[in-house]
Amino acid sequence: NIVLEGFDVRGGTNTCIFSEADNVTVRDAVIHDCPGHGILAADQLSGSFTLEYSEIYNAGASSNRHPIYMQSDEVAFPNAVFKMRFNYLHDGKGGNLVKVRHQRSEIYYNWLEGSAYQALEFIGPDCYEQQAGWNVNLKREDADVVGNVIVQSGSWANAVRMGGDLNGRSQGRVRMVNNTILFTRSGTANAVMVQLGAESLEMHNNIVYQTTSGGKPTMVKENVVEDTPEPCSPQSTSPWSSGRKVAGSYNWVQTGAVVPSEWRNTLTGANPGLANVTAYSLRPLATSLLVGAGANPPAVSTAFPFPSPLAIPAYDPPVRAKMAPTAARARTLSAARISLGAFEVAAGGTTPGRTIRVTGSQPLLSGQTAGSATVTAQAMPVSATVIDNGSTTPVSTGGVRNRGTFGSRKFAKATRADGSVRTCELLDTGLACRND
């Protein structure tokens, strides 16, 4: 296992973080100002990858450098999973905010805004770059997309694209539940564009809303490409790999929006009844038709069931800001049934804070209790007790000194009983310390 936590990563000549490994976790990171990709996974020898509680911005370039570009090696690491949760991705400089060729993607509780192209793209492996033994039918590339906010503000019409490109098709299933998709751009708006070989798409409990005058988004846009696929890829140019397979229920759309005939129990209106769209306050008003209007859980399609889905969202996504690892808020239902979109009327309580590690290497050491510290408030304390490596003996009591700030972050020096000094960041949940 590899854990990269608490880092600010920027600059370089191309990619900020490159992964060619299995069981990688990037947590509580800020990744920005990358001239190319923000995070890139290799075509070969890449396996499961988790990105959580992080912020990525000012990354990507042109059409083929992406803030996140995730792939997996289906020969070396069959059944790998890409998990992306509780992240704030915004202000992409090129490409898609998230481009995925991974075998299975679980995209839960993220705020995605300001992509140069699609916010999310789910396609198949690049047929030119795979190991011997791979073929397009070896695995199916699926994606479960639950509890996210997507704000499509740029010139690109599609919020999500699925299926394939000329190099690789997913033949996969995409499931979208309780997402809020907001188009703040005028003109054509497509919630999902399907091209070059997807198997199925189901959408439940979502909100799709275009804020500009006369907005009438298309929910599912089929694109038949005119270009010729690469020789190593299937040659069909149909949007679907085995015929159209679409399902949906209890979604809210604008009056006049283009809705699939397969959808059931669709809600329509001129305005969804959100608190303040202009200020990106996207919780429903207590009087909104969205409240308690969803299915929990949504119906399962017997013709193309999604494997092991997250039935309904359990948490809120971050709101246009990086979320601390201890700050996830449980989603508390406003009525007997779940509301539509990514939020309920009111925020739930924060989940119990996880232990704060004293040293960054501890996640890699098995059988060891992480060190912790406690303060009583977010304000800068004049003293604190630091416990090291799970011991019950205080390392220092009242030994916090040299307090200071860096932007909105607060730091102090903590002196241990042996006289050594640690630099600690003062969080609302305690001290996060490292050796000086």
PDB file of C-alpha atoms in Angstrom, residues 169-342:
ATOM      1  CA  ARG A 169     -14.381   1.575 -25.825  1.00  0.00           C
ATOM      2  CA  SER A 170     -15.744   0.592 -22.437  1.00  0.00           C
ATOM      3  CA  GLN A 171     -18.710  -1.591 -23.397  1.00  0.00           C
ATOM      4  CA  GLY A 172     -19.565  -0.622 -19.843  1.00  0.00           C
ATOM      5  CA  ARG A 173     -22.439   0.318 -17.606  1.00  0.00           C
ATOM      6  CA  VAL A 174     -22.781   3.785 -16.080  1.00  0.00           C
ATOM      7  CA  ARG A 175     -25.151   4.462 -13.187  1.00  0.00           C
ATOM      8  CA  MET A 176     -25.901   8.013 -11.996  1.00  0.00           C
ATOM      9  CA  VAL A 177     -27.872   8.553  -8.773  1.00  0.00           C
ATOM     10  CA  ASN A 178     -28.654  11.726  -6.778  1.00  0.00           C
ATOM     11  CA  ASN A 179     -26.376  14.066  -8.684  1.00  0.00           C
ATOM     12  CA  THR A 180     -26.991  17.776  -9.245  1.00  0.00           C
ATOM     13  CA  ILE A 181     -25.936  18.779 -12.768  1.00  0.00           C
ATOM     14  CA  LEU A 182     -25.940  22.521 -13.285  1.00  0.00           C
ATOM     15  CA  PHE A 183     -25.302  24.202 -16.637  1.00  0.00           C
ATOM     16  CA  THR A 184     -24.424  27.861 -16.155  1.00  0.00           C
ATOM     17  CA  ARG A 185     -23.567  28.199 -19.853  1.00  0.00           C
ATOM     18  CA  SER A 186     -26.008  29.115 -22.606  1.00  0.00           C
ATOM     19  CA  GLY A 187     -26.621  27.119 -25.756  1.00  0.00           C
ATOM     20  CA  THR A 188     -26.644  23.364 -26.242  1.00  0.00           C
ATOM     21  CA  ALA A 189     -26.417  21.345 -23.035  1.00  0.00           C
ATOM     22  CA  ASN A 190     -26.167  17.542 -22.834  1.00  0.00           C
ATOM     23  CA  ALA A 191     -26.235  15.824 -19.461  1.00  0.00           C
ATOM     24  CA  VAL A 192     -24.645  12.670 -20.921  1.00  0.00           C
ATOM     25  CA  MET A 193     -23.223  12.087 -24.390  1.00  0.00           C
ATOM     26  CA  VAL A 194     -22.884   8.464 -25.504  1.00  0.00           C
ATOM     27  CA  GLN A 195     -20.556   7.451 -28.307  1.00  0.00           C
ATOM     28  CA  LEU A 196     -18.441   4.556 -29.556  1.00  0.00           C
ATOM     29  CA  GLY A 197     -19.543   1.597 -27.526  1.00  0.00           C
ATOM     30  CA  ALA A 198     -21.231   1.961 -24.132  1.00  0.00           C
ATOM     31  CA  GLU A 199     -23.424  -0.863 -22.897  1.00  0.00           C
ATOM     32  CA  SER A 200     -25.971   0.894 -20.684  1.00  0.00           C
ATOM     33  CA  LEU A 201     -26.907   4.071 -18.817  1.00  0.00           C
ATOM     34  CA  GLU A 202     -29.285   4.460 -15.899  1.00  0.00           C
ATOM     35  CA  MET A 203     -30.116   7.714 -14.102  1.00  0.00           C
ATOM     36  CA  HIS A 204     -32.199   8.099 -10.927  1.00  0.00           C
ATOM     37  CA  ASN A 205     -32.972  10.935  -8.480  1.00  0.00           C
ATOM     38  CA  ASN A 206     -30.879  13.485 -10.402  1.00  0.00           C
ATOM     39  CA  ILE A 207     -31.405  17.201 -11.036  1.00  0.00           C
ATOM     40  CA  VAL A 208     -30.419  18.617 -14.434  1.00  0.00           C
ATOM     41  CA  TYR A 209     -30.858  22.383 -14.674  1.00  0.00           C
ATOM     42  CA  GLN A 210     -29.635  25.015 -17.131  1.00  0.00           C
ATOM     43  CA  THR A 211     -29.692  28.430 -15.501  1.00  0.00           C
ATOM     44  CA  THR A 212     -29.595  30.560 -18.653  1.00  0.00           C
ATOM     45  CA  SER A 213     -32.739  31.827 -20.338  1.00  0.00           C
ATOM     46  CA  GLY A 214     -34.478  29.278 -22.533  1.00  0.00           C
ATOM     47  CA  GLY A 215     -32.436  26.348 -21.259  1.00  0.00           C
ATOM     48  CA  LYS A 216     -33.703  22.969 -22.457  1.00  0.00           C
ATOM     49  CA  PRO A 217     -30.960  20.384 -21.871  1.00  0.00           C
ATOM     50  CA  THR A 218     -30.850  16.999 -23.551  1.00  0.00           C
ATOM     51  CA  MET A 219     -30.536  14.185 -21.025  1.00  0.00           C
ATOM     52  CA  VAL A 220     -28.953  11.537 -23.273  1.00  0.00           C
ATOM     53  CA  LYS A 221     -27.256  12.601 -26.503  1.00  0.00           C
ATOM     54  CA  GLU A 222     -26.210   9.866 -28.924  1.00  0.00           C
ATOM     55  CA  ASN A 223     -23.261  10.665 -31.166  1.00  0.00           C
ATOM     56  CA  VAL A 224     -22.429   8.581 -34.232  1.00  0.00           C
ATOM     57  CA  VAL A 225     -18.851   9.501 -35.125  1.00  0.00           C
ATOM     58  CA  GLU A 226     -17.671   9.852 -38.703  1.00  0.00           C
ATOM     59  CA  ASP A 227     -14.001   9.043 -38.048  1.00  0.00           C
ATOM     60  CA  THR A 228     -12.604   5.528 -38.453  1.00  0.00           C
ATOM     61  CA  PRO A 229     -11.647   3.721 -35.222  1.00  0.00           C
ATOM     62  CA  GLU A 230      -8.056   2.556 -34.830  1.00  0.00           C
ATOM     63  CA  PRO A 231      -7.306  -0.932 -36.257  1.00  0.00           C
ATOM     64  CA  CYS A 232      -6.836  -2.425 -32.767  1.00  0.00           C
ATOM     65  CA  SER A 233     -10.282  -1.194 -31.664  1.00  0.00           C
ATOM     66  CA  PRO A 234     -13.735  -2.499 -32.639  1.00  0.00           C
ATOM     67  CA  GLN A 235     -14.761  -0.890 -35.905  1.00  0.00           C
ATOM     68  CA  SER A 236     -18.385  -0.099 -35.126  1.00  0.00           C
ATOM     69  CA  THR A 237     -19.221   3.604 -34.846  1.00  0.00           C
ATOM     70  CA  SER A 238     -22.496   3.013 -32.986  1.00  0.00           C
ATOM     71  CA  PRO A 239     -22.932   4.769 -29.627  1.00  0.00           C
ATOM     72  CA  TRP A 240     -23.938   1.465 -28.037  1.00  0.00           C
ATOM     73  CA  SER A 241     -21.965  -1.772 -27.960  1.00  0.00           C
ATOM     74  CA  SER A 242     -25.030  -4.051 -28.033  1.00  0.00           C
ATOM     75  CA  GLY A 243     -28.025  -1.857 -28.764  1.00  0.00           C
ATOM     76  CA  ARG A 244     -29.475   1.022 -26.756  1.00  0.00           C
ATOM     77  CA  LYS A 245     -29.983   0.249 -23.057  1.00  0.00           C
ATOM     78  CA  VAL A 246     -31.315   3.193 -21.031  1.00  0.00           C
ATOM     79  CA  ALA A 247     -33.295   3.412 -17.795  1.00  0.00           C
ATOM     80  CA  GLY A 248     -34.191   6.197 -15.380  1.00  0.00           C
ATOM     81  CA  SER A 249     -36.646   7.299 -12.722  1.00  0.00           C
ATOM     82  CA  TYR A 250     -37.551  10.232 -10.477  1.00  0.00           C
ATOM     83  CA  ASN A 251     -35.286  12.786 -12.156  1.00  0.00           C
ATOM     84  CA  TRP A 252     -36.064  16.522 -12.230  1.00  0.00           C
ATOM     85  CA  VAL A 253     -35.642  18.351 -15.557  1.00  0.00           C
ATOM     86  CA  GLN A 254     -36.731  21.676 -17.018  1.00  0.00           C
ATOM     87  CA  THR A 255     -39.959  21.919 -18.911  1.00  0.00           C
ATOM     88  CA  GLY A 256     -39.106  21.283 -22.549  1.00  0.00           C
ATOM     89  CA  ALA A 257     -35.946  19.287 -21.848  1.00  0.00           C
ATOM     90  CA  VAL A 258     -35.330  16.262 -24.067  1.00  0.00           C
ATOM     91  CA  VAL A 259     -35.988  13.198 -21.916  1.00  0.00           C
ATOM     92  CA  PRO A 260     -35.464   9.511 -22.847  1.00  0.00           C
ATOM     93  CA  SER A 261     -38.663   7.615 -23.505  1.00  0.00           C
ATOM     94  CA  GLU A 262     -37.408   4.893 -21.158  1.00  0.00           C
ATOM     95  CA  TRP A 263     -37.502   7.194 -18.103  1.00  0.00           C
ATOM     96  CA  ARG A 264     -40.349   6.929 -15.588  1.00  0.00           C
ATOM     97  CA  ASN A 265     -41.800   9.334 -12.984  1.00  0.00           C
ATOM     98  CA  THR A 266     -39.892  12.354 -14.292  1.00  0.00           C
ATOM     99  CA  LEU A 267     -40.540  15.669 -12.523  1.00  0.00           C
ATOM    100  CA  THR A 268     -40.550  18.859 -14.592  1.00  0.00           C
ATOM    101  CA  GLY A 269     -40.763  22.573 -13.918  1.00  0.00           C
ATOM    102  CA  ALA A 270     -39.317  25.975 -14.682  1.00  0.00           C
ATOM    103  CA  ASN A 271     -37.178  26.052 -11.537  1.00  0.00           C
ATOM    104  CA  PRO A 272     -36.101  23.193  -9.251  1.00  0.00           C
ATOM    105  CA  GLY A 273     -36.515  25.224  -6.064  1.00  0.00           C
ATOM    106  CA  LEU A 274     -32.916  25.360  -4.872  1.00  0.00           C
ATOM    107  CA  ALA A 275     -31.872  27.755  -2.113  1.00  0.00           C
ATOM    108  CA  ASN A 276     -29.739  30.148  -4.183  1.00  0.00           C
ATOM    109  CA  VAL A 277     -28.392  28.952  -7.505  1.00  0.00           C
ATOM    110  CA  THR A 278     -26.498  32.175  -8.186  1.00  0.00           C
ATOM    111  CA  ALA A 279     -24.554  31.712  -4.942  1.00  0.00           C
ATOM    112  CA  TYR A 280     -24.186  27.951  -5.577  1.00  0.00           C
ATOM    113  CA  SER A 281     -26.302  27.130  -2.548  1.00  0.00           C
ATOM    114  CA  LEU A 282     -27.813  23.998  -4.037  1.00  0.00           C
ATOM    115  CA  ARG A 283     -29.854  22.569  -1.179  1.00  0.00           C
ATOM    116  CA  PRO A 284     -33.570  22.360  -1.950  1.00  0.00           C
ATOM    117  CA  LEU A 285     -35.909  24.773  -0.222  1.00  0.00           C
ATOM    118  CA  ALA A 286     -38.271  23.166   2.257  1.00  0.00           C
ATOM    119  CA  THR A 287     -41.116  23.981  -0.163  1.00  0.00           C
ATOM    120  CA  SER A 288     -39.371  22.500  -3.222  1.00  0.00           C
ATOM    121  CA  LEU A 289     -40.908  19.608  -5.131  1.00  0.00           C
ATOM    122  CA  LEU A 290     -37.488  17.952  -4.909  1.00  0.00           C
ATOM    123  CA  VAL A 291     -37.930  17.184  -1.206  1.00  0.00           C
ATOM    124  CA  GLY A 292     -38.789  13.554  -0.567  1.00  0.00           C
ATOM    125  CA  ALA A 293     -39.437  12.967  -4.262  1.00  0.00           C
ATOM    126  CA  GLY A 294     -36.811  10.315  -4.949  1.00  0.00           C
ATOM    127  CA  ALA A 295     -36.682   6.546  -4.770  1.00  0.00           C
ATOM    128  CA  ASN A 296     -34.637   5.004  -1.985  1.00  0.00           C
ATOM    129  CA  PRO A 297     -33.293   2.837  -3.276  1.00  0.00           C
ATOM    130  CA  PRO A 298     -33.868   3.291  -7.008  1.00  0.00           C
ATOM    131  CA  ALA A 299     -35.201   0.374  -8.986  1.00  0.00           C
ATOM    132  CA  VAL A 300     -32.651  -2.094 -10.333  1.00  0.00           C
ATOM    133  CA  SER A 301     -32.757  -2.808 -14.037  1.00  0.00           C
ATOM    134  CA  THR A 302     -33.110  -6.546 -14.529  1.00  0.00           C
ATOM    135  CA  ALA A 303     -31.889  -6.262 -18.127  1.00  0.00           C
ATOM    136  CA  PHE A 304     -28.561  -4.617 -17.209  1.00  0.00           C
ATOM    137  CA  PRO A 305     -28.103  -4.566 -13.411  1.00  0.00           C
ATOM    138  CA  PHE A 306     -25.173  -2.550 -12.111  1.00  0.00           C
ATOM    139  CA  PRO A 307     -22.852  -4.724  -9.986  1.00  0.00           C
ATOM    140  CA  SER A 308     -22.609  -3.816  -6.267  1.00  0.00           C
ATOM    141  CA  PRO A 309     -23.861  -0.221  -6.519  1.00  0.00           C
ATOM    142  CA  LEU A 310     -24.048   2.367  -3.755  1.00  0.00           C
ATOM    143  CA  ALA A 311     -27.830   2.343  -3.354  1.00  0.00           C
ATOM    144  CA  ILE A 312     -28.265   5.972  -2.242  1.00  0.00           C
ATOM    145  CA  PRO A 313     -25.809   8.611  -1.009  1.00  0.00           C
ATOM    146  CA  ALA A 314     -24.894   8.554   2.676  1.00  0.00           C
ATOM    147  CA  TYR A 315     -23.015  11.881   2.750  1.00  0.00           C
ATOM    148  CA  ASP A 316     -22.999  15.391   1.315  1.00  0.00           C
ATOM    149  CA  PRO A 317     -20.309  16.480  -1.145  1.00  0.00           C
ATOM    150  CA  PRO A 318     -18.053  19.442  -0.302  1.00  0.00           C
ATOM    151  CA  VAL A 319     -19.418  22.864  -1.232  1.00  0.00           C
ATOM    152  CA  ARG A 320     -16.912  24.680  -3.465  1.00  0.00           C
ATOM    153  CA  ALA A 321     -14.078  24.141  -0.999  1.00  0.00           C
ATOM    154  CA  LYS A 322     -11.604  21.484   0.032  1.00  0.00           C
ATOM    155  CA  MET A 323     -13.057  19.180   2.676  1.00  0.00           C
ATOM    156  CA  ALA A 324     -10.972  18.134   5.678  1.00  0.00           C
ATOM    157  CA  PRO A 325     -10.785  14.372   6.317  1.00  0.00           C
ATOM    158  CA  THR A 326     -12.859  14.816   9.490  1.00  0.00           C
ATOM    159  CA  ALA A 327     -15.518  17.086   8.004  1.00  0.00           C
ATOM    160  CA  ALA A 328     -17.759  14.762   5.967  1.00  0.00           C
ATOM    161  CA  ARG A 329     -21.410  15.365   6.787  1.00  0.00           C
ATOM    162  CA  ALA A 330     -23.898  12.525   6.859  1.00  0.00           C
ATOM    163  CA  ARG A 331     -26.910  13.004   4.605  1.00  0.00           C
ATOM    164  CA  THR A 332     -30.018  13.214   6.784  1.00  0.00           C
ATOM    165  CA  LEU A 333     -33.291  12.701   4.931  1.00  0.00           C
ATOM    166  CA  SER A 334     -35.738  15.602   4.984  1.00  0.00           C
ATOM    167  CA  ALA A 335     -38.721  13.284   4.484  1.00  0.00           C
ATOM    168  CA  ALA A 336     -39.567   9.599   4.405  1.00  0.00           C
ATOM    169  CA  ARG A 337     -38.065   9.370   0.932  1.00  0.00           C
ATOM    170  CA  ILE A 338     -34.784  10.787  -0.290  1.00  0.00           C
ATOM    171  CA  SER A 339     -34.783  14.185  -2.006  1.00  0.00           C
ATOM    172  CA  LEU A 340     -33.555  14.634  -5.562  1.00  0.00           C
ATOM    173  CA  GLY A 341     -30.018  15.803  -6.223  1.00  0.00           C
ATOM    174  CA  ALA A 342     -26.867  15.863  -4.120  1.00  0.00           C
TER     175      ALA A 342
END
